[in-house]
Amino acid sequence: MRITKYQRVVSWLFGAVLLLGAFAVNAAEVEKVRIWLAPDHARLVFDLSGPAAHKVFTLDNPDRIVLDVENSTLKADLERLGLDKSPVERIRSGKNGKTLRLVLDLKHGVRPKSFDLKPNQKYGHRLVLDLYEKESLGKATKTAEPQAIAGRDIVIAIDAGHGGDDPGAIGSGRVREKDVVLAMAKELKRRLDQTPGYKGQLTRTGDYYISLRGRTTAARKHNADLFVSIHADAFKDPRARGASVWVLSSRGASSEMGRWLASKENSADLIGGVGSVSLDDKDNVLASVLLDMSMTASREDSRSIAKGIHTNIKRFARMHKSHVEQAGFVVLKSPDIPSILVETGFISNPGEAANLKTRSYQKKMADAIYKGIVQHFERKPPALTLIAQRKAKDNRSYKVVRGDTLSVIASKNGVSLASLRKVNSLKNDTIKVGQVLRIPAS
């Protein structure tokens, strides 16, 4: 039978109607709304039943943010959302044709940033709306030039992995990686802060998410001498177990060097820690040499610290490998800051998950990391730090000249006669001209 032009048009229209009907049936629902509060921004996460296009714009007098989600309906209960400490006063909803309109009445002006997230193993489609405090953007995010302060503390950036909408791995008994590692990070900070000459800085202090690059940026902002990222591993086989310590691989270092040299954003950043230099006024060859020197020194220190921590952990825990491992983790890629990553165990292993969630085990792990850090910096303190000054003072020496007595030398150097005898293993006060004595710290 011959199909006429009229029949083809009717068939096309019929198909179009069916397609439009399918779209109508597949309209997305906003099933749930969650909020996470960070020091510099609030994050709203909208769980969707399917993909949906959206747009965001702001309104003034009063300050509002409008979020339009196309072809969508609201199922979530907005009244139960905890907005007390957020910049949002309340959220109103309405329909503009098939578009769901959400209006956020603000307590003060913020800068919104929105994006979609595809489904993963834990969540379906999501729409994320970040509300940044205005002063946290722009110039405020630029790295401040390190201050070369004599007698300063050694700063350790402590990074608790995951957080907020990203719980990390989830073990038996629903123990969450983000909670375990934050507890260890806080314990490590407590130990460091109690030690003269050291200071711990947490990249996150609560349950919120920070991007991988944001974590290293935070370390640079605090002029950190070391970056330590703490995690708990997971694997599909629950029998996998063991802690591990990681440093940056050669391939990861090479790729990061290329990224820094190619990026205008990175070129103006400082490298080399205290007294560091900028790459923006250097030619390509010199910039490459400086960056390579900085990264080489950083990786050598990273390996030294990682080895000490690995040794400390294996005294009480099973290790996944007998040596420090290497990978191209983003959080290990600061060219100027020694960086290590500690996997404290397999949270997917029931036995190790049971350990990881206990306060006693968390303190053991934090103590092992703490001792590895202190062991390294007591041996090789950064210049101008209190630890470096103390070490220099401990290494003082005095050459005996004619007319000296042990008691006179002790008095001149402000130390006790007993301590001078002890540090030099002297059985009596007899000394000889030309003899070199160690002077203990006063």
Coordinates of C-alpha atoms in Angstrom, one line a residue:
M1 CA 0.0 0.0 0.0
R2 CA 1.3 3.4 -0.9
I3 CA 1.8 5.9 2.0
T4 CA 0.7 9.4 1.2
K5 CA 2.4 12.6 2.3
Y6 CA -0.6 13.3 4.5
Q7 CA -0.2 9.9 6.3
R8 CA 3.6 10.6 6.9
V9 CA 2.7 13.9 8.5
V10 CA 0.1 12.3 10.7
S11 CA 2.6 9.6 11.7
W12 CA 5.3 12.2 12.6
L13 CA 2.8 14.2 14.7
F14 CA 1.7 11.1 16.5
G15 CA 5.4 10.2 17.3
A16 CA 6.0 13.7 18.6
V17 CA 3.0 13.5 20.9
L18 CA 4.3 10.2 22.3
L19 CA 7.7 11.7 22.8
L20 CA 6.3 14.7 24.6
G21 CA 4.2 12.4 26.7
A22 CA 7.3 10.4 27.7
F23 CA 9.0 13.6 28.7
A24 CA 6.0 14.6 30.8
V25 CA 6.0 11.1 32.5
N26 CA 9.7 11.4 33.1
A27 CA 9.6 14.8 34.8
A28 CA 12.1 14.9 37.6
E29 CA 11.1 15.1 41.3
V30 CA 13.1 16.9 43.9
E31 CA 13.0 14.1 46.4
K32 CA 15.2 15.4 49.2
V33 CA 17.2 18.6 50.1
R34 CA 20.2 18.6 52.3
I35 CA 22.4 21.4 53.6
W36 CA 26.1 21.4 54.7
L37 CA 27.8 24.3 56.4
A38 CA 31.5 25.2 55.9
P39 CA 33.4 28.2 57.2
D40 CA 33.3 30.0 53.9
H41 CA 30.1 28.7 52.2
A42 CA 26.9 26.7 52.6
R43 CA 26.1 23.8 50.2
L44 CA 22.6 22.8 49.3
V45 CA 22.2 19.4 47.6
F46 CA 19.0 18.6 45.8
D47 CA 18.4 14.9 45.2
L48 CA 16.6 14.4 41.9
S49 CA 14.7 11.4 40.6
G50 CA 16.3 12.1 37.1
P51 CA 18.3 14.6 35.2
A52 CA 16.9 18.2 34.9
A53 CA 18.2 21.4 33.5
H54 CA 18.4 24.4 35.8
K55 CA 19.4 28.0 36.0
V56 CA 20.2 30.4 38.9
F57 CA 20.0 34.1 39.2
T58 CA 20.1 36.7 42.0
L59 CA 17.7 39.5 43.0
D60 CA 18.4 42.5 45.2
N61 CA 16.5 44.6 47.8
P62 CA 15.9 42.2 49.5
D63 CA 18.7 39.7 48.7
R64 CA 17.3 36.5 47.0
I65 CA 18.5 33.6 44.9
V66 CA 16.1 32.1 42.4
L67 CA 16.7 28.5 41.3
D68 CA 14.6 27.3 38.3
V69 CA 14.5 23.5 37.8
E70 CA 12.9 22.7 34.4
N71 CA 10.2 20.0 34.0
S72 CA 10.3 19.2 37.8
T73 CA 8.1 19.0 40.8
L74 CA 8.8 19.3 44.5
K75 CA 8.5 16.3 46.8
A76 CA 10.9 17.2 49.6
D77 CA 9.8 18.9 52.8
L78 CA 11.6 22.3 52.9
E79 CA 10.2 23.1 56.3
R80 CA 12.4 20.5 58.0
L81 CA 15.6 21.8 56.5
G82 CA 17.9 23.2 59.2
L83 CA 18.8 26.8 58.0
D84 CA 19.6 28.4 61.4
K85 CA 23.3 28.9 60.9
S86 CA 23.2 29.3 57.1
P87 CA 22.9 32.5 55.1
V88 CA 19.4 31.4 54.0
E89 CA 16.4 32.7 56.0
R90 CA 13.8 30.5 54.2
I91 CA 13.1 28.7 51.0
R92 CA 9.8 29.2 49.1
S93 CA 8.6 27.1 46.1
G94 CA 6.2 27.6 43.3
K95 CA 5.5 26.6 39.7
N96 CA 6.2 28.6 36.6
G97 CA 4.5 26.4 33.9
K98 CA 6.4 23.1 34.1
T99 CA 9.4 24.7 35.8
L100 CA 9.8 24.4 39.6
R101 CA 10.9 27.7 41.0
L102 CA 12.7 27.8 44.4
V103 CA 13.3 31.2 45.9
L104 CA 15.9 31.5 48.7
D105 CA 15.4 34.5 50.9
L106 CA 18.8 35.5 52.2
K107 CA 20.0 37.0 55.5
H108 CA 22.8 38.7 53.5
G109 CA 24.2 38.8 50.0
V110 CA 26.1 35.7 48.8
R111 CA 27.6 34.5 45.5
P112 CA 25.9 31.3 44.2
K113 CA 27.6 28.6 42.2
S114 CA 25.6 25.6 40.9
F115 CA 26.4 22.4 39.0
D116 CA 24.9 19.0 38.3
L117 CA 26.3 15.7 39.6
K118 CA 25.7 12.4 37.8
P119 CA 24.7 9.2 39.7
N120 CA 27.4 7.3 41.6
Q121 CA 27.4 4.2 43.9
K122 CA 25.8 6.2 46.8
Y123 CA 23.5 8.8 45.2
G124 CA 21.4 9.4 42.1
H125 CA 21.2 12.6 40.1
R126 CA 22.0 15.7 42.2
L127 CA 21.9 19.5 41.8
V128 CA 24.4 21.3 44.0
L129 CA 24.0 25.0 44.9
D130 CA 27.0 26.5 46.8
L131 CA 26.5 29.9 48.5
Y132 CA 29.9 31.6 49.0
E133 CA 30.5 34.5 51.4
K134 CA 31.4 37.4 49.2
E135 CA 34.8 38.1 50.9
S136 CA 35.9 34.4 50.4
L137 CA 36.0 34.9 46.6
G138 CA 38.3 36.8 44.4
K139 CA 41.3 38.4 46.0
A140 CA 40.6 36.8 49.3
T141 CA 41.5 33.4 48.0
K142 CA 45.0 34.4 46.8
T143 CA 47.9 33.0 48.7
A144 CA 49.4 35.4 51.2
E145 CA 53.2 35.7 51.0
P146 CA 54.8 33.7 53.9
Q147 CA 56.2 35.8 56.7
A148 CA 59.8 34.8 57.6
I149 CA 59.3 35.1 61.4
A150 CA 62.2 33.9 63.6
G151 CA 61.1 31.3 66.2
R152 CA 57.9 30.5 64.4
D153 CA 56.0 27.2 64.9
I154 CA 56.2 24.4 62.4
V155 CA 52.8 24.3 60.8
I156 CA 51.2 20.9 59.9
A157 CA 48.1 20.9 57.6
I158 CA 45.9 18.0 58.7
D159 CA 43.4 16.9 56.0
A160 CA 40.5 14.7 57.1
G161 CA 39.3 13.1 53.8
H162 CA 35.8 13.4 52.4
G163 CA 33.1 15.2 54.4
G164 CA 29.6 16.6 54.0
D165 CA 27.7 15.1 51.1
D166 CA 30.7 12.8 50.5
P167 CA 30.8 10.2 53.4
G168 CA 33.8 8.3 51.9
A169 CA 33.8 4.6 52.4
I170 CA 31.1 3.0 54.6
G171 CA 32.0 0.0 56.7
S172 CA 30.1 -2.6 58.6
G173 CA 27.9 -1.1 61.3
R174 CA 27.4 1.9 59.0
V175 CA 30.7 3.4 60.3
R176 CA 31.6 6.3 57.9
E177 CA 35.1 7.2 56.7
K178 CA 34.5 10.9 57.0
D179 CA 33.7 10.6 60.7
V180 CA 36.6 8.3 61.6
V181 CA 39.3 10.4 59.9
L182 CA 38.0 13.7 61.3
A183 CA 38.3 12.3 64.8
M184 CA 41.9 11.2 64.1
A185 CA 42.7 14.6 62.5
K186 CA 41.4 16.4 65.6
E187 CA 43.4 14.1 67.9
L188 CA 46.6 14.7 65.8
K189 CA 46.0 18.5 66.0
R190 CA 45.6 18.3 69.8
R191 CA 48.9 16.4 70.1
L192 CA 50.7 18.9 67.9
D193 CA 49.3 22.0 69.6
Q194 CA 50.4 20.6 73.0
T195 CA 54.0 20.4 71.7
P196 CA 56.0 23.6 71.8
G197 CA 57.2 24.6 68.4
Y198 CA 54.3 22.9 66.5
K199 CA 50.9 23.9 65.3
G200 CA 48.2 21.9 63.6
Q201 CA 45.8 23.4 61.0
L202 CA 42.7 21.4 60.0
T203 CA 41.6 21.7 56.4
R204 CA 38.1 21.0 57.6
T205 CA 36.9 21.4 61.2
G206 CA 33.4 19.8 60.7
D207 CA 31.2 17.8 58.5
Y208 CA 31.4 19.6 55.1
Y209 CA 33.1 19.0 51.8
I210 CA 36.2 20.6 50.4
S211 CA 37.5 20.0 46.9
L212 CA 40.8 18.1 46.4
R213 CA 42.6 21.2 45.1
G214 CA 40.9 23.3 47.8
R215 CA 42.6 21.1 50.5
T216 CA 46.1 21.8 49.2
T217 CA 45.1 25.5 48.7
A218 CA 44.2 25.6 52.4
A219 CA 47.6 24.2 53.3
R220 CA 49.4 26.8 51.3
K221 CA 47.2 29.6 52.8
H222 CA 48.5 28.6 56.2
N223 CA 52.1 28.3 55.0
A224 CA 52.2 24.7 56.0
D225 CA 55.5 22.9 56.4
L226 CA 53.8 19.5 55.9
F227 CA 50.5 18.3 54.5
V228 CA 49.0 15.1 56.0
S229 CA 45.8 13.6 54.5
I230 CA 44.1 10.9 56.5
H231 CA 41.8 8.3 55.0
A232 CA 40.3 4.8 55.6
D233 CA 40.6 2.4 52.6
A234 CA 37.8 0.3 51.1
F235 CA 37.6 -2.7 48.7
K236 CA 34.9 -4.9 47.3
D237 CA 36.4 -7.9 49.1
P238 CA 35.9 -7.5 52.9
R239 CA 39.0 -9.7 53.5
A240 CA 41.3 -6.9 52.3
R241 CA 43.0 -5.3 55.3
G242 CA 46.0 -3.3 56.4
A243 CA 47.1 0.3 56.8
S244 CA 49.3 2.1 54.2
V245 CA 51.3 5.3 53.8
W246 CA 51.5 7.0 50.4
V247 CA 53.7 9.6 48.7
L248 CA 53.6 11.2 45.3
S249 CA 54.8 9.0 42.4
S250 CA 57.3 10.2 39.8
R251 CA 54.6 10.2 37.1
G252 CA 52.3 12.3 39.3
A253 CA 55.1 14.7 40.0
S254 CA 55.9 15.1 36.3
S255 CA 52.3 15.8 35.4
E256 CA 52.0 18.4 38.2
M257 CA 55.1 20.2 37.0
G258 CA 53.5 20.5 33.6
R259 CA 50.3 21.8 35.0
W260 CA 52.0 24.4 37.1
L261 CA 54.2 25.6 34.3
A262 CA 51.3 25.8 31.8
S263 CA 48.8 27.5 34.2
K264 CA 48.7 31.2 34.5
E265 CA 46.9 30.8 37.8
N266 CA 49.8 28.7 39.2
S267 CA 52.5 30.8 37.8
A268 CA 51.9 33.6 40.3
D269 CA 51.8 31.3 43.3
L270 CA 54.7 31.0 45.7
I271 CA 56.8 27.9 45.8
G272 CA 59.5 26.8 48.3
G273 CA 57.8 27.5 51.7
V274 CA 59.0 30.4 53.9
G275 CA 61.1 32.8 51.9
S276 CA 59.6 31.3 48.7
V277 CA 59.6 32.7 45.2
S278 CA 57.0 33.4 42.5
L279 CA 57.3 31.9 39.0
D280 CA 55.5 34.7 37.2
D281 CA 58.6 36.8 36.5
K282 CA 60.8 33.9 35.5
D283 CA 61.6 32.7 32.0
N284 CA 60.4 29.1 31.1
V285 CA 63.8 27.5 31.7
L286 CA 64.4 29.1 35.1
A287 CA 60.8 28.5 36.2
S288 CA 61.2 24.8 35.3
V289 CA 64.5 24.5 37.2
L290 CA 63.1 26.2 40.3
L291 CA 59.9 24.1 40.3
D292 CA 61.9 20.9 39.8
M293 CA 64.2 21.8 42.8
S294 CA 61.2 22.6 45.0
M295 CA 59.4 19.4 44.1
T296 CA 62.5 17.3 44.5
A297 CA 63.2 18.6 48.0
S298 CA 59.5 18.2 48.9
R299 CA 59.4 14.6 47.7
E300 CA 62.5 13.7 49.6
D301 CA 61.1 15.1 52.8
S302 CA 57.8 13.3 52.1
R303 CA 59.5 10.0 51.8
S304 CA 61.4 10.5 55.0
I305 CA 58.3 11.4 57.0
A306 CA 56.2 8.6 55.4
K307 CA 58.8 6.0 56.2
G308 CA 58.8 7.0 59.9
I309 CA 55.1 6.9 60.1
H310 CA 54.9 3.5 58.4
T311 CA 57.4 2.1 60.9
N312 CA 55.3 3.5 63.8
I313 CA 52.0 2.2 62.6
K314 CA 53.3 -1.4 61.9
R315 CA 54.2 -1.6 65.7
F316 CA 50.5 -2.1 66.5
A317 CA 48.7 -2.6 63.1
R318 CA 48.9 -4.8 60.1
M319 CA 50.3 -3.0 57.0
H320 CA 48.9 -3.5 53.6
K321 CA 52.5 -3.4 52.1
S322 CA 55.9 -3.6 53.8
H323 CA 57.0 -0.3 52.3
V324 CA 55.8 3.2 51.6
E325 CA 53.6 3.3 48.4
Q326 CA 53.4 5.8 45.6
A327 CA 50.5 7.2 43.6
G328 CA 49.4 10.3 41.8
F329 CA 46.8 11.4 44.4
V330 CA 45.8 15.1 43.8
V331 CA 46.3 16.0 47.4
L332 CA 49.9 15.0 47.3
K333 CA 50.8 17.3 44.4
S334 CA 51.9 20.5 46.1
P335 CA 55.3 21.3 44.6
D336 CA 56.4 23.2 47.7
I337 CA 54.9 21.3 50.6
P338 CA 56.0 17.8 51.7
S339 CA 52.8 15.8 51.5
I340 CA 51.8 12.3 52.6
L341 CA 48.5 10.3 52.7
V342 CA 47.8 7.8 55.4
E343 CA 45.2 5.0 54.8
T344 CA 44.5 4.0 58.4
G345 CA 43.0 0.7 57.5
F346 CA 40.3 -1.0 55.4
I347 CA 36.9 0.2 56.7
S348 CA 35.3 -2.4 54.4
N349 CA 36.9 -5.1 56.6
P350 CA 34.6 -5.8 59.6
G351 CA 37.5 -6.3 62.0
E352 CA 39.4 -3.1 61.0
A353 CA 36.1 -1.1 60.9
A354 CA 35.5 -2.2 64.5
N355 CA 38.9 -0.9 65.5
L356 CA 38.7 2.4 63.4
K357 CA 35.6 3.6 65.2
T358 CA 37.0 3.2 68.7
R359 CA 38.5 6.2 70.5
S360 CA 41.5 4.2 71.7
Y361 CA 42.5 3.0 68.2
Q362 CA 42.0 6.5 66.7
K363 CA 44.4 7.9 69.4
K364 CA 47.0 5.1 68.6
M365 CA 46.9 6.0 64.9
A366 CA 47.1 9.8 65.6
D367 CA 50.0 9.1 67.9
A368 CA 51.9 7.1 65.3
I369 CA 51.5 9.9 62.8
Y370 CA 52.5 12.5 65.4
K371 CA 55.7 10.7 66.3
G372 CA 56.7 10.3 62.7
I373 CA 56.2 14.0 62.1
V374 CA 58.2 15.1 65.2
Q375 CA 61.0 12.6 64.6
H376 CA 61.5 14.1 61.1
F377 CA 61.4 17.8 62.1
E378 CA 63.5 17.3 65.2
R379 CA 66.2 15.9 62.9
K380 CA 65.6 18.4 60.0
P381 CA 63.7 21.5 61.2
P382 CA 62.8 24.3 58.7
A383 CA 64.9 27.5 59.0
L384 CA 63.8 30.2 61.4
T385 CA 61.5 27.9 63.4
L386 CA 61.6 27.5 67.2
I387 CA 62.8 23.9 66.7
A388 CA 65.7 25.0 64.5
Q389 CA 66.7 27.6 67.0
R390 CA 66.6 25.1 69.8
K391 CA 68.6 22.6 67.8
A392 CA 71.3 25.2 67.0
K393 CA 71.4 26.1 70.7
D394 CA 71.8 22.4 71.7
N395 CA 74.7 22.1 69.2
R396 CA 76.7 24.9 70.8
S397 CA 80.4 24.0 71.5
Y398 CA 83.3 25.7 73.4
K399 CA 87.0 25.3 72.9
V400 CA 89.0 25.3 76.1
V401 CA 91.7 28.0 76.3
R402 CA 94.5 28.6 78.9
G403 CA 93.1 29.7 82.3
D404 CA 89.7 28.1 81.8
T405 CA 88.0 26.0 84.5
L406 CA 84.9 24.0 84.1
S407 CA 83.0 26.1 86.5
V408 CA 84.0 29.3 84.7
I409 CA 82.9 27.9 81.3
A410 CA 79.5 26.8 82.8
S411 CA 79.0 30.3 84.2
K412 CA 80.0 32.1 81.0
N413 CA 77.5 30.0 79.0
G414 CA 74.6 30.2 81.5
V415 CA 74.5 26.4 82.3
S416 CA 74.9 24.4 85.5
L417 CA 78.2 22.7 86.2
A418 CA 76.4 19.4 86.6
S419 CA 74.7 19.6 83.2
L420 CA 78.1 20.5 81.6
R421 CA 79.7 17.4 83.1
K422 CA 76.8 15.2 82.1
V423 CA 76.6 16.2 78.4
N424 CA 80.3 15.8 78.0
S425 CA 80.5 12.5 80.1
L426 CA 83.1 14.0 82.4
K427 CA 83.8 12.1 85.6
N428 CA 85.5 15.1 87.2
D429 CA 86.3 18.8 86.5
T430 CA 89.6 18.1 84.8
I431 CA 89.8 19.7 81.3
K432 CA 92.7 20.3 78.8
V433 CA 93.6 23.3 76.6
G434 CA 92.2 22.8 73.1
Q435 CA 89.5 20.4 74.3
V436 CA 86.1 21.0 72.7
L437 CA 83.1 20.8 75.1
R438 CA 79.4 20.6 74.1
I439 CA 77.3 23.3 75.8
P440 CA 73.9 22.0 76.8
A441 CA 70.7 24.1 76.4
S442 CA 70.3 26.4 79.4

